[in-house]
XYZ file of C-alpha atoms in Angstrom:
461
model
C -12.884 -27.391 0.802
C -14.256 -24.255 2.436
C -15.299 -21.206 0.446
C -12.240 -19.412 1.889
C -9.781 -21.973 0.505
C -11.523 -22.069 -2.877
C -11.711 -18.271 -3.040
C -7.979 -18.083 -2.350
C -7.278 -20.622 -5.105
C -9.452 -18.640 -7.491
C -7.709 -15.389 -6.581
C -4.286 -16.976 -7.070
C -5.152 -18.567 -10.425
C -6.877 -15.509 -11.899
C -4.236 -13.066 -10.694
C -1.245 -15.096 -11.823
C -2.869 -15.639 -15.213
C -3.666 -11.916 -15.560
C -0.120 -11.071 -14.514
C 1.242 -13.043 -17.478
C -0.086 -10.367 -19.825
C 0.329 -7.067 -17.988
C 4.168 -6.917 -17.763
C 4.575 -7.840 -21.431
C 2.157 -5.095 -22.490
C 4.033 -2.489 -20.443
C 7.496 -3.540 -21.567
C 6.735 -4.252 -25.222
C 4.938 -1.000 -25.962
C 7.942 1.075 -24.876
C 10.191 -0.770 -27.325
C 7.628 -0.315 -30.101
C 7.542 3.412 -29.285
C 11.345 3.505 -29.468
C 11.358 1.700 -32.841
C 8.817 4.135 -34.256
C 10.837 7.046 -32.884
C 13.821 5.733 -34.840
C 11.636 5.461 -37.939
C 10.392 9.045 -37.637
C 13.778 10.544 -36.773
C 15.868 8.584 -39.316
C 13.272 7.967 -42.050
C 14.261 4.300 -42.155
C 11.330 2.048 -43.129
C 12.904 -0.995 -41.503
C 12.033 0.503 -38.126
C 8.460 1.073 -39.328
C 8.195 -2.601 -40.294
C 9.623 -3.581 -36.921
C 7.124 -1.394 -35.055
C 4.234 -2.902 -37.041
C 5.389 -6.488 -36.447
C 5.887 -6.129 -32.697
C 2.709 -4.028 -32.586
C 0.642 -7.024 -33.765
C 1.995 -9.153 -30.931
C 1.369 -6.314 -28.476
C -2.269 -6.023 -29.570
C -2.884 -9.757 -29.074
C -1.344 -9.665 -25.615
C -3.076 -6.401 -24.639
C -6.509 -7.712 -25.697
C -6.255 -10.903 -23.652
C -4.899 -8.892 -20.722
C -7.941 -6.619 -20.737
C -10.340 -9.592 -20.734
C -8.553 -11.293 -17.844
C -8.538 -8.006 -15.936
C -12.321 -7.716 -16.194
C -12.765 -11.251 -14.857
C -10.381 -10.353 -12.054
C -12.646 -7.528 -10.921
C -15.673 -9.816 -11.110
C -14.170 -12.396 -8.756
C -13.149 -9.630 -6.361
C -16.750 -8.487 -6.019
C -18.166 -11.986 -5.800
C -15.736 -13.746 -3.443
C -14.294 -10.914 -1.365
C -17.224 -8.695 -0.450
C -16.105 -8.068 3.164
C -12.673 -7.090 1.904
C -14.231 -4.792 -0.716
C -16.394 -3.126 1.932
C -13.404 -2.643 4.237
C -11.071 -1.013 1.675
C -13.669 0.470 -0.684
C -13.366 4.037 0.607
C -9.581 3.894 0.277
C -9.348 2.079 -3.053
C -12.117 4.084 -4.722
C -9.998 7.073 -5.719
C -6.898 5.314 -7.153
C -8.887 2.647 -8.970
C -11.273 5.272 -10.394
C -8.340 7.295 -11.701
C -6.853 4.104 -13.148
C -10.073 3.243 -14.976
C -11.086 6.733 -16.113
C -7.717 8.228 -16.996
C -5.176 5.495 -17.625
C -7.357 2.913 -19.358
C -9.088 5.512 -21.547
C -5.690 7.001 -22.395
C -4.430 3.586 -23.463
C -7.573 2.607 -25.366
C -8.122 5.906 -27.184
C -4.597 6.374 -28.427
C -4.122 2.675 -29.144
C -7.055 2.959 -31.539
C -5.450 5.998 -33.166
C -2.195 4.080 -33.497
C -3.798 0.972 -35.030
C -5.839 2.823 -37.641
C -3.616 5.869 -38.007
C -0.800 4.402 -40.107
C -0.525 6.554 -43.281
C -3.583 8.559 -42.156
C -2.036 10.650 -39.392
C 1.163 12.608 -39.689
C 4.235 10.676 -38.548
C 4.688 12.805 -35.428
C 1.037 12.577 -34.365
C 1.107 8.825 -34.906
C 4.318 8.572 -32.886
C 2.749 10.655 -30.100
C -0.131 8.180 -29.969
C 2.079 5.164 -29.210
C 4.060 7.081 -26.588
C 0.790 8.051 -24.883
C -0.241 4.382 -24.903
C 3.089 3.527 -23.258
C 2.634 6.264 -20.652
C -0.935 5.080 -20.054
C 0.185 1.522 -19.290
C 2.689 2.875 -16.756
C 0.170 5.170 -15.087
C -2.265 2.268 -14.906
C 0.332 0.127 -13.147
C 1.066 2.980 -10.741
C -2.532 3.247 -9.525
C -3.003 -0.503 -9.231
C 0.166 -0.707 -7.162
C -0.998 2.242 -5.060
C -3.872 0.040 -3.949
C -1.662 -3.011 -3.472
C 0.877 -1.009 -1.459
C -1.887 -0.029 0.950
C -2.488 -3.751 1.520
C 1.208 -4.233 2.280
C 1.683 -1.078 4.362
C -1.556 0.787 5.231
C -1.143 4.589 5.412
C -3.399 7.640 5.133
C -6.513 6.038 6.651
C -8.738 5.955 9.711
C -10.939 3.025 10.697
C -14.569 4.073 11.264
C -17.569 1.807 11.709
C -15.525 -1.279 10.921
C -14.022 -0.136 7.613
C -11.081 1.971 6.484
C -11.658 5.525 5.273
C -9.068 7.600 3.462
C -7.761 10.467 5.588
C -4.884 11.576 3.348
C -4.662 10.996 -0.404
C -1.149 12.437 -0.284
C -0.044 9.816 2.221
C -1.501 7.113 0.002
C 0.563 8.102 -3.048
C 3.657 8.918 -0.966
C 3.597 5.488 0.664
C 7.228 4.313 0.817
C 6.132 0.786 -0.075
C 4.650 2.157 -3.314
C 7.862 3.914 -4.349
C 9.792 0.672 -3.964
C 7.155 -1.699 -5.323
C 6.208 0.374 -8.383
C 9.727 0.695 -9.910
C 10.416 -2.961 -9.074
C 7.312 -4.111 -10.959
C 7.799 -1.606 -13.816
C 11.409 -2.641 -14.376
C 10.331 -6.277 -14.267
C 7.823 -5.437 -16.992
C 10.541 -3.818 -19.097
C 12.635 -6.964 -18.696
C 9.659 -9.108 -19.724
C 9.180 -7.124 -22.929
C 12.904 -7.170 -23.632
C 13.309 -10.937 -23.240
C 10.186 -11.502 -25.351
C 11.704 -9.467 -28.212
C 15.121 -11.018 -27.597
C 13.838 -14.596 -27.799
C 11.649 -14.168 -30.872
C 14.361 -12.173 -32.663
C 16.853 -14.940 -31.866
C 14.490 -17.541 -33.302
C 14.034 -15.536 -36.494
C 17.799 -15.010 -36.810
C 18.321 -18.767 -36.510
C 15.805 -19.156 -39.347
C 17.595 -16.350 -41.260
C 14.304 -14.502 -41.702
C 14.585 -10.713 -42.220
C 18.011 -10.715 -40.521
C 18.489 -6.940 -40.624
C 15.174 -6.146 -38.895
C 15.508 -8.866 -36.277
C 19.148 -8.045 -35.678
C 18.110 -4.497 -34.832
C 15.269 -5.811 -32.657
C 17.753 -8.037 -30.829
C 20.142 -5.090 -30.327
C 17.449 -2.917 -28.761
C 16.155 -5.768 -26.603
C 19.649 -6.754 -25.408
C 20.324 -3.292 -23.993
C 16.905 -3.035 -22.350
C 17.198 -6.589 -20.970
C 20.562 -5.932 -19.337
C 19.760 -2.498 -17.886
C 16.305 -3.462 -16.607
C 17.506 -6.783 -15.128
C 20.262 -5.067 -13.146
C 18.023 -2.225 -11.978
C 15.174 -4.530 -10.968
C 17.647 -6.403 -8.759
C 18.913 -3.206 -7.129
C 15.394 -1.923 -6.447
C 14.419 -5.356 -5.165
C 17.321 -5.196 -2.722
C 16.062 -1.827 -1.412
C 12.558 -3.270 -1.154
C 13.826 -6.210 0.893
C 15.588 -3.820 3.284
C 12.347 -1.906 3.727
C 10.612 -5.207 4.433
C 12.811 -5.760 7.498
C 10.963 -2.889 9.183
C 7.542 -2.809 7.482
C 6.738 -6.555 7.364
C 9.387 -8.351 9.447
C 7.387 -11.608 9.499
C 7.456 -11.782 5.683
C 11.194 -11.144 5.767
C 11.747 -13.850 8.389
C 9.589 -16.338 6.447
C 11.436 -15.629 3.203
C 14.632 -16.624 5.043
C 13.109 -19.540 7.021
C 14.579 -17.759 10.050
C 12.794 -19.364 12.987
C 14.705 -17.553 15.734
C 16.278 -14.109 15.832
C 19.708 -14.274 14.255
C 23.055 -13.421 15.763
C 24.500 -9.953 15.222
C 26.357 -11.274 12.186
C 23.424 -12.896 10.413
C 24.087 -15.674 7.865
C 22.040 -15.914 4.666
C 20.457 -19.306 4.006
C 20.997 -20.410 0.437
C 18.940 -23.635 0.640
C 17.214 -25.371 3.540
C 15.029 -28.334 4.446
C 12.139 -26.583 6.187
C 9.872 -28.232 8.767
C 6.980 -25.871 9.598
C 5.597 -28.271 12.234
C 8.724 -28.262 14.407
C 9.864 -24.760 13.409
C 13.271 -26.111 12.438
C 15.427 -26.497 9.347
C 16.807 -30.012 8.955
C 19.506 -29.005 6.498
C 20.763 -25.638 5.422
C 23.619 -24.106 3.467
C 24.476 -20.646 4.737
C 26.745 -17.761 3.760
C 28.096 -16.065 6.926
C 27.173 -12.395 7.386
C 25.293 -12.155 4.091
C 21.823 -11.618 5.637
C 23.156 -8.649 7.617
C 24.588 -7.202 4.411
C 21.350 -7.790 2.513
C 19.290 -6.288 5.353
C 21.431 -3.336 6.409
C 24.311 -3.013 3.882
C 26.791 -3.831 6.652
C 28.307 -6.919 8.270
C 26.479 -6.439 11.587
C 22.803 -6.390 12.428
C 20.477 -9.142 13.615
C 17.186 -10.029 11.944
C 14.075 -10.940 13.968
C 12.949 -14.565 13.827
C 9.533 -16.091 13.189
C 9.023 -17.412 16.747
C 9.806 -14.064 18.365
C 7.578 -12.168 15.906
C 4.730 -14.639 16.462
C 4.878 -13.922 20.201
C 4.904 -10.160 19.535
C 1.918 -10.393 17.165
C -0.123 -12.463 19.629
C 0.470 -9.756 22.212
C -0.391 -6.986 19.720
C -3.233 -8.503 17.660
C -4.587 -11.239 19.938
C -4.455 -15.056 19.814
C -3.853 -16.612 16.420
C -1.298 -17.965 13.968
C 0.526 -15.100 12.242
C 3.081 -17.262 10.412
C 2.708 -17.387 6.608
C 3.466 -20.567 4.623
C 7.234 -20.563 5.185
C 8.222 -23.081 2.503
C 6.324 -21.196 -0.234
C 7.696 -17.813 0.831
C 11.257 -19.134 1.144
C 11.426 -20.932 -2.216
C 9.465 -18.386 -4.248
C 11.999 -15.756 -3.166
C 14.943 -17.907 -4.217
C 13.436 -18.918 -7.548
C 12.793 -15.223 -8.279
C 16.379 -14.293 -7.442
C 17.783 -17.252 -9.416
C 15.749 -16.319 -12.504
C 16.827 -12.697 -12.132
C 20.486 -13.736 -11.927
C 20.178 -15.754 -15.154
C 18.539 -12.762 -16.837
C 21.494 -10.526 -15.928
C 24.009 -13.079 -17.233
C 22.089 -13.526 -20.481
C 21.764 -9.754 -20.824
C 25.544 -9.339 -20.456
C 26.202 -12.113 -22.997
C 23.765 -10.549 -25.469
C 25.211 -7.037 -25.170
C 28.768 -8.327 -25.555
C 27.744 -10.191 -28.721
C 26.100 -7.040 -30.074
C 29.075 -4.791 -29.272
C 31.503 -7.241 -30.898
C 29.168 -7.598 -33.899
C 29.176 -11.387 -33.397
C 25.450 -11.813 -33.036
C 24.764 -14.016 -36.050
C 27.713 -16.307 -35.242
C 26.714 -16.873 -31.592
C 24.349 -19.784 -32.268
C 24.416 -20.967 -28.656
C 23.315 -17.528 -27.444
C 20.480 -17.426 -29.974
C 19.312 -20.927 -29.019
C 19.337 -20.103 -25.299
C 17.575 -16.751 -25.813
C 14.457 -18.489 -27.172
C 13.453 -20.468 -24.023
C 14.795 -17.593 -21.897
C 11.557 -15.774 -22.751
C 10.155 -17.709 -19.770
C 12.674 -16.307 -17.244
C 10.986 -12.945 -16.496
C 7.579 -14.663 -16.357
C 9.011 -17.031 -13.741
C 10.585 -14.165 -11.786
C 7.416 -12.030 -11.943
C 5.188 -14.876 -10.801
C 7.460 -15.970 -7.965
C 7.870 -12.372 -6.828
C 4.132 -11.922 -6.694
C 3.664 -15.244 -4.843
C 6.225 -14.204 -2.232
C 4.626 -10.762 -1.831
C 1.082 -12.030 -1.371
C 1.672 -15.360 0.408
C 4.264 -13.796 2.704
C 1.665 -11.276 3.926
C -0.669 -14.007 5.233
C -2.745 -14.258 7.360
C -3.471 -10.630 6.488
C -5.298 -9.224 3.494
C -4.501 -5.711 4.708
C -1.456 -6.006 6.939
C -2.319 -5.465 10.605
C -5.931 -4.460 9.846
C -7.891 -7.210 8.110
C -7.265 -10.945 8.049
C -7.893 -13.027 4.947
C -10.383 -15.194 6.838
C -12.442 -12.058 7.548
C -12.278 -10.826 3.933
C -14.193 -13.561 2.135
C -17.865 -13.198 1.156
C -19.963 -14.802 3.925
C -22.976 -15.543 1.735
C -21.190 -17.182 -1.204
C -21.066 -20.936 -0.726
C -18.147 -23.216 -1.510
C -20.167 -24.745 -4.353
C -20.700 -21.345 -5.953
C -17.006 -20.486 -5.716
C -16.081 -23.896 -7.135
C -18.472 -23.408 -10.054
C -17.027 -19.999 -10.927
C -13.500 -21.352 -10.449
C -14.148 -24.121 -12.989
C -15.769 -21.600 -15.334
C -12.875 -19.138 -15.099
C -10.335 -21.924 -15.567
C -12.082 -23.094 -18.741
C -12.327 -19.547 -20.108
C -8.698 -18.863 -19.271
C -7.656 -22.160 -20.865
C -9.452 -21.235 -24.109
C -7.931 -17.748 -24.035
C -4.469 -19.227 -23.485
C -4.817 -21.535 -26.489
C -6.078 -18.701 -28.712
C -3.360 -16.352 -27.479
C -0.550 -18.832 -28.177
C -2.005 -19.770 -31.569
C -2.242 -16.137 -32.662
C 1.230 -15.236 -31.431
C 2.814 -18.298 -33.077
C 0.980 -17.546 -36.317
C 2.137 -13.931 -36.507
C 5.665 -14.791 -35.398
C 5.908 -17.389 -38.196
C 4.570 -14.899 -40.726
C 7.355 -12.550 -39.749
C 7.694 -8.941 -40.770
C 5.503 -7.544 -43.523
C 7.863 -6.531 -46.314
C 5.264 -5.364 -48.821
C 6.680 -1.852 -48.527
C 10.337 -1.967 -49.401
C 12.751 -0.280 -47.020
C 13.909 3.130 -48.209
C 17.062 3.338 -46.151
C 19.937 4.777 -48.100
C 23.145 2.759 -48.447
C 25.027 5.899 -47.478
C 23.212 5.936 -44.169
C 25.065 4.087 -41.389
C 23.496 0.994 -39.852
C 21.583 2.037 -36.761
C 22.518 0.401 -33.523
C 21.386 1.341 -30.028
C 24.945 1.337 -28.713
């Protein structure tokens, strides 16, 4: 294999692995902050025990996420030096703010939160965890500011063969950013919610600390439903933006080889042949692609063959078609997982509202493996976003083939790839072992709850 192919494999493996941890950290910390808010406002120690329990799992996940993020930066510098030189003047500001402000905000106040129990006042301690939550969100914002530039470059001029920032305002007002950021953030909230939902369900099946895990399930059910619906709505708006900003990605995600009719059908499944640019079998829903693209029954969508001809004329000879099968199926798997998340969220909320949670054994059993659903949706969404942009690293400006380090050999990339894979494998084993251990231990009940019997049971609904 060439160093380009190996570098792409390394980028895919390291980024997907890193992306397992980031959404959970963002989503979980907000629910911990909410639990502690309930503890401070209602003086109910059960919420304190809940915050401490989920806080342990957050710390394990956050720690591994930080390590994988550092390795991510290392492989960027080693394998993608031409890319780094091209975008360095643009990415410098947002990534510097992310490192100096967001990461320090998270780290400093996370330390205060870990060691501040019973040392800081309740309100100061509560402020610390909310600042950690805000820090994770700000961090995601700046990272996605950089990624949005790769999807839709704005606020730059190209001088001496590399991009220079001409407008910081344009960079942070990029329309792609304001669709991509809420989509990713809501996906993170769903990840945290389904994580809490699944583990709470498992503990309820074991009848361990039923009151605490019932409350955890109640909070997670509401967050899971709301975030799953909203992430779908924002994703729909993002797809409509894609029709104009990256029409080739849109066409590839639909395996639409030729420009559609005015009433465009949506392809549910298809047998895709990239060599002949045809679909051997397809199941379609009439008019649905027009609705998804324009919110109306009319409106054609440009096809891959027509866009390829336009791009050759605009950018010069070359193949501008991304891997169609990967883009097509990753999009559908993401949507399918998201649909299941909405259905499970509805089922969970209905069970909570009817106070039938402990009797819905089937729901509890399904909620446990459903922890994987948001991970599947997040990963497939990222695959579609990045693979669908090919052959560009920065759309319309820099091709992936021109981004790789010219002096790093295939053997060197392969060596680092093997090394990273081994390190990530060890980290994965340790991460799972620690999480399983603390989940089995359950909630620390050494301090008895002080909730009064006269106080009503707290529910998020």
